[in-house]
Tab-separated table of C-alpha atoms in Angstrom:
chain	number	residue	atom	x	y	z
Q	1246	MET	CA	0.027	0.179	0.048
Q	1247	ALA	CA	2.904	2.500	-0.850
Q	1248	ASN	CA	-0.849	4.794	-1.609
Q	1249	ILE	CA	0.781	8.335	-0.020
Q	1250	ALA	CA	-2.467	10.037	-1.452
Q	1251	LYS	CA	-4.254	8.778	1.162
Q	1252	THR	CA	-3.305	10.851	4.919
Q	1253	LYS	CA	-6.506	10.345	6.718
Q	1254	VAL	CA	-8.526	7.312	8.475
Q	1255	VAL	CA	-12.045	7.425	7.346
Q	1256	PHE	CA	-13.183	5.721	10.876
Q	1257	GLU	CA	-16.609	4.871	11.370
Q	1258	LEU	CA	-18.474	3.634	14.477
Q	1259	VAL	CA	-22.010	1.953	14.077
Q	1260	THR	CA	-24.389	0.727	16.530
Q	1261	PRO	CA	-27.321	-0.435	16.145
Q	1262	THR	CA	-29.249	2.302	16.616
Q	1263	ALA	CA	-27.201	4.748	14.496
Q	1264	LEU	CA	-24.441	5.911	12.642
Q	1265	ALA	CA	-22.083	7.527	16.330
Q	1266	VAL	CA	-18.942	8.159	14.412
Q	1267	SER	CA	-17.242	9.588	11.092
Q	1268	GLU	CA	-15.081	11.202	10.948
Q	1269	ASP	CA	-11.170	11.371	9.699
Q	1270	VAL	CA	-8.507	11.305	11.909
Q	1271	ASP	CA	-4.623	10.568	11.969
Q	1272	MET	CA	-4.454	7.392	13.963
Q	1273	VAL	CA	-7.607	5.294	15.797
Q	1274	VAL	CA	-6.137	2.541	18.009
Q	1275	VAL	CA	-9.368	-0.195	18.759
Q	1276	PRO	CA	-8.869	-2.639	20.980
Q	1277	GLY	CA	-8.955	-5.999	19.193
Q	1278	ILE	CA	-9.227	-8.986	20.988
Q	1279	GLU	CA	-5.947	-9.903	20.165
Q	1280	GLY	CA	-4.362	-6.482	21.703
Q	1281	ASP	CA	-4.496	-3.051	20.516
Q	1282	PHE	CA	-4.279	-2.459	17.883
Q	1283	GLY	CA	-4.087	0.910	15.679
Q	1284	VAL	CA	-5.270	2.105	12.033
Q	1285	LEU	CA	-3.062	4.294	9.760
Q	1286	PRO	CA	-3.424	4.969	6.501
Q	1287	GLY	CA	-3.073	2.166	4.092
Q	1288	HIS	CA	-3.354	-0.434	6.664
Q	1289	THR	CA	-4.074	-4.400	6.009
Q	1290	LEU	CA	-7.203	-5.544	5.886
Q	1291	VAL	CA	-7.838	-6.977	8.696
Q	1292	LEU	CA	-11.197	-8.493	10.750
Q	1293	THR	CA	-11.590	-8.881	14.562
Q	1294	THR	CA	-13.223	-9.076	17.120
Q	1295	ILE	CA	-13.613	-5.997	19.863
Q	1296	ARG	CA	-13.115	-6.981	23.628
Q	1297	PRO	CA	-15.378	-4.527	26.087
Q	1298	GLY	CA	-12.886	-1.530	26.141
Q	1299	VAL	CA	-11.632	2.306	24.218
Q	1300	ILE	CA	-12.138	3.250	21.303
Q	1301	SER	CA	-9.731	6.234	20.526
Q	1302	MET	CA	-9.470	8.778	17.639
Q	1303	TYR	CA	-6.183	10.345	16.942
Q	1304	ILE	CA	-5.760	14.135	14.963
Q	1305	GLY	CA	-1.760	14.423	15.122
Q	1306	ASP	CA	-0.202	13.181	18.617
Q	1307	GLU	CA	-3.681	14.222	21.035
Q	1308	ILE	CA	-6.395	12.202	21.268
Q	1309	THR	CA	-9.701	13.744	19.982
Q	1310	LYS	CA	-12.201	11.649	21.665
Q	1311	SER	CA	-11.881	8.291	23.765
Q	1312	LEU	CA	-14.958	5.636	23.162
Q	1313	PHE	CA	-16.037	3.099	25.544
Q	1314	VAL	CA	-17.281	0.183	23.875
Q	1315	GLU	CA	-19.042	-2.983	25.143
Q	1316	GLY	CA	-17.587	-5.171	22.375
Q	1317	GLY	CA	-18.226	-5.360	18.806
Q	1318	PHE	CA	-16.195	-6.129	15.089
Q	1319	ALA	CA	-13.994	-3.834	13.435
Q	1320	GLU	CA	-12.741	-4.315	10.092
Q	1321	ALA	CA	-9.160	-2.045	9.084
Q	1322	ASN	CA	-9.005	-1.463	5.519
Q	1323	PRO	CA	-6.354	0.650	3.627
Q	1324	GLU	CA	-9.101	3.514	3.080
Q	1325	GLY	CA	-10.533	2.754	7.143
Q	1326	CYS	CA	-11.979	2.135	10.223
Q	1327	THR	CA	-15.923	0.657	10.559
Q	1328	VAL	CA	-16.009	-0.825	14.069
Q	1329	LEU	CA	-19.595	-1.951	14.568
Q	1330	ALA	CA	-20.274	-1.755	18.708
Q	1331	GLU	CA	-22.450	-2.529	20.764
Q	1332	GLY	CA	-22.735	0.273	24.196
Q	1333	VAL	CA	-20.843	3.684	23.324
Q	1334	THR	CA	-20.598	5.621	25.961
Q	1335	ASP	CA	-18.062	8.424	25.289
Q	1336	ILE	CA	-15.189	7.635	28.590
Q	1337	ALA	CA	-15.679	11.755	30.117
Q	1338	GLU	CA	-19.180	10.411	30.251
Q	1339	ILE	CA	-18.091	7.744	32.791
Q	1340	SER	CA	-17.686	8.696	36.554
Q	1341	ALA	CA	-15.247	6.125	38.484
Q	1342	GLU	CA	-17.744	5.431	41.018
Q	1343	ASP	CA	-20.887	3.990	38.314
Q	1344	ALA	CA	-18.918	2.137	36.629
Q	1345	GLN	CA	-17.468	0.642	40.664
Q	1346	ALA	CA	-21.180	0.182	40.912
Q	1347	ARG	CA	-21.664	-1.382	37.942
Q	1348	LEU	CA	-18.694	-3.919	38.961
Q	1349	VAL	CA	-19.877	-5.205	41.949
Q	1350	ALA	CA	-23.484	-5.112	41.167
Q	1351	ALA	CA	-21.955	-7.740	37.399
Q	1352	ARG	CA	-19.893	-9.818	40.500
Q	1353	ASP	CA	-23.134	-10.439	42.601
Q	1354	ALA	CA	-25.076	-11.268	39.070
Q	1355	LEU	CA	-22.573	-14.017	38.754
Q	1356	VAL	CA	-21.779	-15.683	42.231
Q	1357	ASN	CA	-25.523	-16.339	41.402
Q	1358	SER	CA	-25.505	-17.491	37.935
Q	1359	ASP	CA	-22.827	-18.761	36.035
Q	1360	ASP	CA	-23.954	-17.760	32.252
Q	1361	THR	CA	-22.014	-16.213	29.945
Q	1362	THR	CA	-24.030	-13.144	29.903
Q	1363	ALA	CA	-23.621	-12.569	33.425
Q	1364	ASP	CA	-19.070	-13.304	32.704
Q	1365	ASN	CA	-19.066	-10.934	30.358
Q	1366	GLU	CA	-20.763	-8.108	31.865
Q	1367	VAL	CA	-18.494	-8.557	34.974
Q	1368	LYS	CA	-15.834	-8.243	31.795
Q	1369	VAL	CA	-17.727	-4.858	31.083
Q	1370	ALA	CA	-17.775	-3.728	34.036
Q	1371	GLU	CA	-14.345	-4.588	34.980
Q	1372	ALA	CA	-13.118	-2.864	31.681
Q	1373	MET	CA	-15.415	0.321	32.508
Q	1374	VAL	CA	-13.601	0.703	35.704
Q	1375	ILE	CA	-10.308	0.917	34.095
Q	1376	ALA	CA	-11.171	3.336	31.812
Q	1377	ALA	CA	-13.072	5.471	34.139
Q	1378	GLY	CA	-9.639	5.066	36.130
Q	1379	GLY	CA	-6.924	5.798	32.990
Q	1380	ASN	CA	-9.837	8.749	32.537
Q	1381	ALA	CA	-8.716	9.796	36.124
Q	1382	THR	CA	-5.123	9.947	36.141
Q	1383	GLN	CA	-5.500	11.049	32.760
Q	1384	HIS	CA	-6.430	14.845	34.357
T	653	MET	CA	-88.670	7.976	7.430
T	654	PRO	CA	-86.622	8.111	10.860
T	655	ASN	CA	-87.882	10.743	13.003
T	656	LEU	CA	-85.724	13.602	13.671
T	657	LYS	CA	-84.549	13.280	16.614
T	658	GLU	CA	-83.224	9.166	15.593
T	659	LEU	CA	-81.753	11.031	13.398
T	660	LYS	CA	-79.898	13.782	14.811
T	661	ASN	CA	-78.211	10.826	17.437
T	662	ARG	CA	-77.200	9.230	14.811
T	663	ILE	CA	-75.554	11.674	13.325
T	664	THR	CA	-73.765	13.022	16.621
T	665	SER	CA	-73.032	9.539	17.790
T	666	VAL	CA	-70.826	9.284	13.710
T	667	LYS	CA	-69.511	12.658	14.794
T	668	SER	CA	-67.878	11.324	17.893
T	669	THR	CA	-67.170	8.501	16.494
T	670	GLN	CA	-64.933	11.000	13.254
T	671	LYS	CA	-63.536	12.598	15.929
T	672	ILE	CA	-61.501	9.851	17.765
T	673	THR	CA	-60.134	8.235	13.825
T	674	SER	CA	-58.795	11.785	12.978
T	675	ALA	CA	-56.784	11.585	16.462
T	676	MET	CA	-55.454	8.321	16.495
T	677	LYS	CA	-54.323	9.199	12.640
T	678	MET	CA	-52.660	11.919	14.668
T	679	VAL	CA	-51.032	10.540	16.191
T	680	ALA	CA	-49.993	7.288	14.002
T	681	ALA	CA	-49.362	10.481	11.756
T	682	SER	CA	-46.112	11.718	14.224
T	683	ARG	CA	-45.712	7.510	15.788
T	684	LEU	CA	-44.749	6.565	11.978
T	685	LYS	CA	-42.487	9.453	11.360
T	686	ARG	CA	-40.516	7.827	14.190
T	687	ALA	CA	-40.691	4.549	14.167
T	688	GLN	CA	-38.677	6.012	9.861
T	689	GLU	CA	-36.435	7.589	11.754
T	690	ALA	CA	-35.783	4.527	14.094
T	691	ALA	CA	-35.105	2.130	10.659
T	692	GLU	CA	-34.125	4.550	8.812
T	693	THR	CA	-30.505	5.258	11.369
T	694	ALA	CA	-30.143	1.233	12.120
T	695	ARG	CA	-29.256	0.806	8.199
T	696	PRO	CA	-25.981	1.222	8.275
T	697	TYR	CA	-26.120	-1.274	10.899
T	698	ALA	CA	-27.169	-3.540	9.635
T	699	GLU	CA	-25.393	-3.053	5.756
T	700	ARG	CA	-22.050	-3.314	7.474
T	701	MET	CA	-22.600	-6.779	9.301
T	702	GLY	CA	-23.700	-7.784	5.759
T	703	ARG	CA	-20.400	-6.451	4.475
T	704	MET	CA	-18.673	-8.402	7.106
T	705	MET	CA	-20.574	-11.135	5.999
T	706	THR	CA	-20.354	-11.327	2.632
T	707	SER	CA	-15.970	-10.578	3.395
T	708	ILE	CA	-15.526	-13.435	5.588
T	709	LEU	CA	-17.813	-16.217	3.817
T	710	GLU	CA	-15.939	-15.770	0.265
T	711	ASN	CA	-12.753	-15.325	1.787
T	712	SER	CA	-13.452	-19.233	4.203
T	713	GLY	CA	-15.642	-21.547	1.573
T	714	ALA	CA	-14.111	-23.987	3.819
T	715	ILE	CA	-15.130	-23.184	6.754
T	716	ILE	CA	-18.597	-22.485	6.902
T	717	GLY	CA	-19.779	-26.694	7.556
T	718	GLY	CA	-18.404	-25.629	10.918
T	719	ASN	CA	-21.412	-23.575	12.540
T	720	LYS	CA	-24.358	-24.134	12.357
T	721	LEU	CA	-25.842	-20.951	12.100
T	722	LEU	CA	-24.515	-21.408	9.512
T	723	SER	CA	-25.176	-24.603	7.930
T	724	GLY	CA	-28.062	-26.008	8.695
T	725	THR	CA	-28.125	-29.594	11.427
T	726	GLY	CA	-28.000	-31.127	9.114
T	727	SER	CA	-32.058	-32.232	8.886
T	728	GLU	CA	-35.211	-30.034	7.971
T	729	ASP	CA	-38.062	-31.605	10.590
T	730	VAL	CA	-38.922	-29.034	12.433
T	731	HIS	CA	-39.269	-25.155	11.318
T	732	LEU	CA	-39.711	-22.400	14.214
T	733	ILE	CA	-42.200	-19.684	12.846
T	734	VAL	CA	-41.548	-15.888	14.641
T	735	VAL	CA	-45.069	-13.843	13.612
T	736	VAL	CA	-44.624	-10.918	14.042
T	737	THR	CA	-47.420	-8.467	14.634
T	738	SER	CA	-48.839	-5.500	16.177
T	739	ASP	CA	-50.528	-5.765	19.848
T	740	ARG	CA	-52.969	-3.517	18.804
T	741	GLY	CA	-56.198	-4.204	16.099
T	742	LEU	CA	-57.477	-0.893	14.003
T	743	CYS	CA	-54.863	-1.056	11.471
T	744	GLY	CA	-56.261	-2.571	8.414
T	745	GLY	CA	-54.944	-5.058	6.849
T	746	PHE	CA	-51.743	-4.803	9.062
T	747	ASN	CA	-52.395	-8.376	11.318
T	748	SER	CA	-54.006	-10.506	9.259
T	749	SER	CA	-52.113	-9.954	5.665
T	750	ILE	CA	-49.330	-11.409	8.414
T	751	SER	CA	-51.476	-14.153	9.492
T	752	ARG	CA	-53.055	-15.711	6.783
T	753	GLU	CA	-49.677	-15.546	5.750
T	754	SER	CA	-48.971	-17.963	8.345
T	755	ARG	CA	-51.800	-20.140	8.333
T	756	ARG	CA	-50.415	-21.258	3.974
T	757	HIS	CA	-46.726	-20.817	5.207
T	758	ILE	CA	-47.583	-22.847	8.767
T	759	ARG	CA	-50.611	-24.694	6.609
T	760	ASP	CA	-47.826	-25.728	3.575
T	761	LEU	CA	-45.065	-26.773	6.438
T	762	LYS	CA	-47.980	-29.642	8.255
T	763	ALA	CA	-48.835	-31.183	5.231
T	764	GLU	CA	-44.793	-32.068	4.770
T	765	SER	CA	-45.786	-33.606	7.898
T	766	LYS	CA	-43.188	-31.072	9.280
T	767	ASN	CA	-43.427	-29.927	12.861
T	768	VAL	CA	-44.016	-26.216	13.359
T	769	LYS	CA	-43.157	-24.353	16.229
T	770	ILE	CA	-44.186	-20.340	16.783
T	771	LEU	CA	-42.943	-17.571	18.057
T	772	CYS	CA	-45.396	-14.766	18.692
T	773	VAL	CA	-44.077	-11.266	18.221
T	774	GLY	CA	-47.114	-8.330	19.864
T	775	ARG	CA	-50.828	-9.986	21.053
T	776	LYS	CA	-52.769	-9.851	18.051
T	777	GLY	CA	-50.210	-12.911	15.417
T	778	ARG	CA	-51.042	-14.579	18.438
T	779	ASP	CA	-54.971	-13.859	19.001
T	780	GLN	CA	-55.829	-15.020	15.398
T	781	LEU	CA	-53.026	-18.197	15.077
T	782	LYS	CA	-53.918	-19.673	17.969
T	783	LEU	CA	-57.459	-21.097	17.571
T	784	GLU	CA	-56.184	-23.727	14.510
T	785	PHE	CA	-52.412	-23.469	15.821
T	786	GLY	CA	-52.772	-22.864	19.997
T	787	ASP	CA	-49.917	-25.867	20.447
T	788	ALA	CA	-48.172	-24.837	18.812
T	789	ILE	CA	-47.610	-21.272	20.365
T	790	LEU	CA	-44.444	-21.926	21.944
T	791	GLU	CA	-44.395	-17.367	23.639
T	792	THR	CA	-46.307	-14.816	22.745
T	793	TYR	CA	-43.367	-11.259	23.419
T	794	GLU	CA	-46.130	-8.565	24.700
T	795	GLY	CA	-45.229	-4.359	24.192
T	796	ILE	CA	-43.019	-4.972	22.353
T	797	GLY	CA	-42.581	-1.137	19.873
T	798	LYS	CA	-44.064	0.648	22.676
T	799	THR	CA	-41.897	3.201	23.183
T	800	GLY	CA	-39.769	2.358	20.298
T	801	ILE	CA	-38.086	-0.019	19.692
T	802	LYS	CA	-34.887	-0.959	21.870
T	803	PHE	CA	-31.773	-3.341	21.231
T	804	ASP	CA	-32.285	-5.054	24.402
T	805	GLU	CA	-36.357	-6.586	23.676
T	806	ALA	CA	-34.195	-7.690	19.480
T	807	GLN	CA	-32.156	-9.272	21.917
T	808	GLY	CA	-33.943	-10.380	24.099
T	809	ILE	CA	-35.565	-12.900	20.987
T	810	SER	CA	-33.055	-13.829	19.202
T	811	GLY	CA	-31.309	-14.996	22.635
T	812	LYS	CA	-34.441	-16.835	22.897
T	813	ILE	CA	-34.230	-18.442	19.390
T	814	ILE	CA	-30.362	-19.272	19.817
T	815	GLU	CA	-31.401	-21.067	23.087
T	816	MET	CA	-33.797	-23.641	20.852
T	817	PHE	CA	-31.729	-23.403	18.375
T	818	ASP	CA	-28.308	-25.346	20.851
T	819	ALA	CA	-30.987	-26.732	22.685
T	820	GLY	CA	-31.647	-29.086	18.959
T	821	GLU	CA	-34.846	-28.129	18.952
T	822	PHE	CA	-36.144	-26.999	15.730
T	823	ASP	CA	-33.630	-27.150	12.259
T	824	ILE	CA	-34.814	-24.503	10.723
T	825	CYS	CA	-36.236	-21.115	12.124
T	826	THR	CA	-39.011	-18.167	9.838
T	827	ILE	CA	-40.052	-14.992	10.353
T	828	ILE	CA	-43.055	-13.899	9.143
T	829	TYR	CA	-43.129	-10.090	9.674
T	830	ASN	CA	-44.367	-6.742	7.297
T	831	ARG	CA	-41.858	-4.571	5.128
T	832	PHE	CA	-42.124	-0.876	4.801
T	833	VAL	CA	-42.604	-0.287	1.714
T	834	SER	CA	-44.338	3.403	2.130
T	835	VAL	CA	-46.691	4.996	4.135
T	836	ILE	CA	-50.340	3.133	1.895
T	837	SER	CA	-48.245	0.156	1.325
T	838	GLN	CA	-46.482	-2.572	3.115
T	839	GLU	CA	-45.275	-5.852	2.248
T	840	VAL	CA	-45.726	-9.184	4.240
T	841	THR	CA	-41.932	-10.668	4.554
T	842	SER	CA	-40.437	-13.975	4.996
T	843	SER	CA	-37.079	-14.667	5.719
T	844	GLN	CA	-35.467	-17.513	6.893
T	845	ILE	CA	-33.560	-16.841	9.928
T	846	ILE	CA	-31.432	-19.561	10.827
T	847	PRO	CA	-29.774	-21.315	9.466
T	848	VAL	CA	-28.330	-18.237	8.151
T	849	ARG	CA	-28.771	-16.896	4.909
T	850	LEU	CA	-27.421	-12.995	3.398
T	851	PRO	CA	-30.101	-10.610	2.361
T	852	GLU	CA	-28.860	-10.474	-1.226
T	853	ASP	CA	-29.677	-6.405	-0.967
T	854	ASP	CA	-27.060	-6.457	1.558
T	855	VAL	CA	-24.352	-9.419	-1.150
T	856	ALA	CA	-25.234	-7.156	-4.119
T	857	LYS	CA	-24.769	-3.674	-2.453
T	858	ALA	CA	-21.752	-5.277	-0.744
T	859	LYS	CA	-20.552	-6.910	-4.059
T	860	ASN	CA	-21.158	-3.594	-5.755
T	861	GLU	CA	-18.691	-1.384	-3.342
T	862	SER	CA	-15.956	-3.836	-3.190
T	863	SER	CA	-15.644	-3.981	-6.913
T	864	GLY	CA	-14.774	-0.050	-7.809
T	865	ASP	CA	-11.984	-1.730	-5.340
T	866	ALA	CA	-9.297	-4.498	-6.753
T	867	ASP	CA	-8.267	-4.736	-2.800
T	868	VAL	CA	-10.756	-5.470	-0.653
T	869	THR	CA	-11.024	-8.713	-2.400
T	870	ALA	CA	-7.946	-9.267	-1.004
T	871	SER	CA	-7.564	-11.651	1.196
T	872	PHE	CA	-8.683	-10.530	5.428
T	873	GLU	CA	-6.650	-11.620	7.782
T	874	PHE	CA	-8.879	-12.146	10.665
T	875	GLU	CA	-7.822	-12.002	14.743
T	876	PRO	CA	-9.084	-14.676	16.234
T	877	SER	CA	-9.703	-17.333	13.432
T	878	GLU	CA	-12.753	-17.071	10.479
T	879	GLU	CA	-14.741	-19.718	13.078
T	880	GLU	CA	-14.466	-17.731	16.175
T	881	ILE	CA	-15.318	-14.380	14.457
T	882	LEU	CA	-18.144	-16.643	13.218
T	883	THR	CA	-19.415	-17.772	16.262
T	884	TYR	CA	-19.348	-14.083	17.280
T	885	LEU	CA	-20.883	-12.558	14.932
T	886	LEU	CA	-23.222	-14.937	13.051
T	887	PRO	CA	-25.409	-13.982	16.558
T	888	SER	CA	-25.275	-10.419	16.693
T	889	ASN	CA	-26.894	-10.173	13.203
T	890	LEU	CA	-29.389	-12.314	13.966
T	891	ASN	CA	-30.070	-9.707	16.064
T	892	VAL	CA	-30.013	-7.858	13.468
T	893	GLN	CA	-32.584	-8.929	11.418
T	894	ILE	CA	-34.943	-9.332	14.569
T	895	PHE	CA	-34.102	-5.517	15.123
T	896	ARG	CA	-34.329	-4.883	11.157
T	897	ALA	CA	-37.939	-6.426	11.040
T	898	LEU	CA	-39.118	-5.317	14.215
T	899	LEU	CA	-38.424	-1.743	13.270
T	900	GLU	CA	-40.245	-2.315	9.724
T	901	SER	CA	-42.279	-4.031	11.490
T	902	LEU	CA	-43.274	-1.195	14.222
T	903	ALA	CA	-42.679	1.804	10.303
T	904	SER	CA	-45.921	-0.982	8.683
T	905	GLU	CA	-47.585	-0.722	11.895
T	906	HIS	CA	-48.032	3.156	12.540
T	907	GLY	CA	-48.218	3.201	8.732
T	908	ALA	CA	-50.905	1.390	8.429
T	909	ARG	CA	-52.819	2.005	11.174
T	910	MET	CA	-52.504	6.002	9.633
T	911	SER	CA	-53.901	4.825	6.618
T	912	ALA	CA	-56.825	2.819	8.327
T	913	MET	CA	-57.859	6.478	10.008
T	914	ASP	CA	-58.085	8.552	7.260
T	915	ASN	CA	-60.273	6.520	5.567
T	916	ALA	CA	-62.431	5.859	8.342
T	917	THR	CA	-62.719	10.074	9.047
T	918	ARG	CA	-62.888	10.059	5.155
T	919	ASN	CA	-66.207	7.282	4.855
T	920	ALA	CA	-67.726	9.005	9.104
T	921	GLY	CA	-66.786	12.536	7.415
T	922	ASP	CA	-69.837	10.800	4.048
T	923	MET	CA	-72.094	9.417	6.719
T	924	ILE	CA	-72.369	12.679	8.309
T	925	ASP	CA	-72.980	14.376	5.010
T	926	ASP	CA	-75.126	11.724	3.510
T	927	LEU	CA	-77.501	11.598	7.774
T	928	SER	CA	-76.863	15.309	7.452
T	929	MET	CA	-79.148	15.913	4.708
T	930	ILE	CA	-81.761	13.283	5.142
T	931	TYR	CA	-82.356	15.370	8.753
T	932	ASN	CA	-82.887	18.374	6.582
T	933	ARG	CA	-84.949	16.706	4.099
T	934	SER	CA	-86.922	15.388	6.284
T	935	ARG	CA	-87.507	18.175	8.731
T	936	GLN	CA	-88.162	20.731	5.221
T	937	ALA	CA	-90.774	17.196	4.387
T	938	LYS	CA	-92.522	18.315	8.504
T	939	ILE	CA	-92.380	21.715	8.188
T	940	THR	CA	-94.418	21.694	4.208
T	941	SER	CA	-96.848	18.927	5.891
T	942	GLU	CA	-98.186	21.726	9.019
T	943	LEU	CA	-97.848	24.314	7.188
T	944	ILE	CA	-100.499	22.237	5.393
T	945	GLU	CA	-102.824	21.177	7.439
T	946	ILE	CA	-102.460	25.146	8.737
T	947	ILE	CA	-103.339	26.354	5.542
T	948	SER	CA	-105.810	23.989	5.269
T	949	GLY	CA	-107.055	24.168	8.322
T	950	ALA	CA	-107.662	28.471	8.239
T	951	GLU	CA	-109.396	27.363	4.476
T	952	ALA	CA	-112.271	24.780	6.295
T	953	LEU	CA	-113.256	27.735	8.677
């Protein structure tokens, strides 16, 4: 992909109810199931599931927007990156207390049942707490 | 000729009916607008999901056999039919066309001595089907779409379907719903959701888009393996398909109710005109005959 003309990544974040984000950015970092990966222009074709975590959009070296996602799928191609996600929240709207409360509730639910949804909810809440904590230390 | 008092009462009652139908039309129109917007905002997700599915399937024809949601259980003896209707009536042929199609479909299957199970979404569908197929109805979901369709609701239904599929309770699942064509027309659509068949317009679209760019047909890297992605993607795809069907159905319902109520309002107007005409005519006839009585009485003196 020696295509120099393309310098921006078209990043689309789509939820079942809306096209949440559609922007040109310099780089976007997506929490893939096997580790975070950054998408720059000319990225190779990748299809992956994503784990609960934070998507960061970069313009220059600055993070312009961070969004927490509960899971979904990401597709990267030379032109850009498309993420299909469920449960998208702007990281600025997550408070550490809420995330902690959710984690406690999720762990309680997991004690009472051992199905995969409860297990999943704990993972989401854990990621949320980390995301909220990370947010707190940034400022 | 009916007497004047009776006519007057009928006119008043038709007028109040007209008020109700025109109010219902207004309500349906405003809800339709919201439902239509919701259906439109859900479209990008479904489109891209379809595109991802196509990319995977094109890249990995060999592994298709690995997933039951894609390849089926190998037999096709037990069918699950998801019938999507509304909870409330007064929406023209909306529900009866669905139950007519469902009945036809179920009878066909029964004629081939297949086993049929039914999941009803919406009370009306259950009411209309329970007489003939009461023992086949497993569950009825009510109150869906009261405040707009939530993705959770679709997830609840598809979760149940997948649970049943994993337990081996059926082989083929079909969903019957009204597709929104325009405000005045809906199309009864029956589509097979398990084993998965990609909606053809999505596939065609994905193909068109990718044909413009030779690189896209090059092979993808998958993280984790294609198979694992498919195990996540297929249930999500089912969610989306059901979500989409619910949204289309809701928009259709409001459209159907709006045009039914519009017709009813117009018919009530016609009826009021007719009745007023009769009322005035008989009032005049009465006056004339009273005048004649008075005049002939005066002449007799």
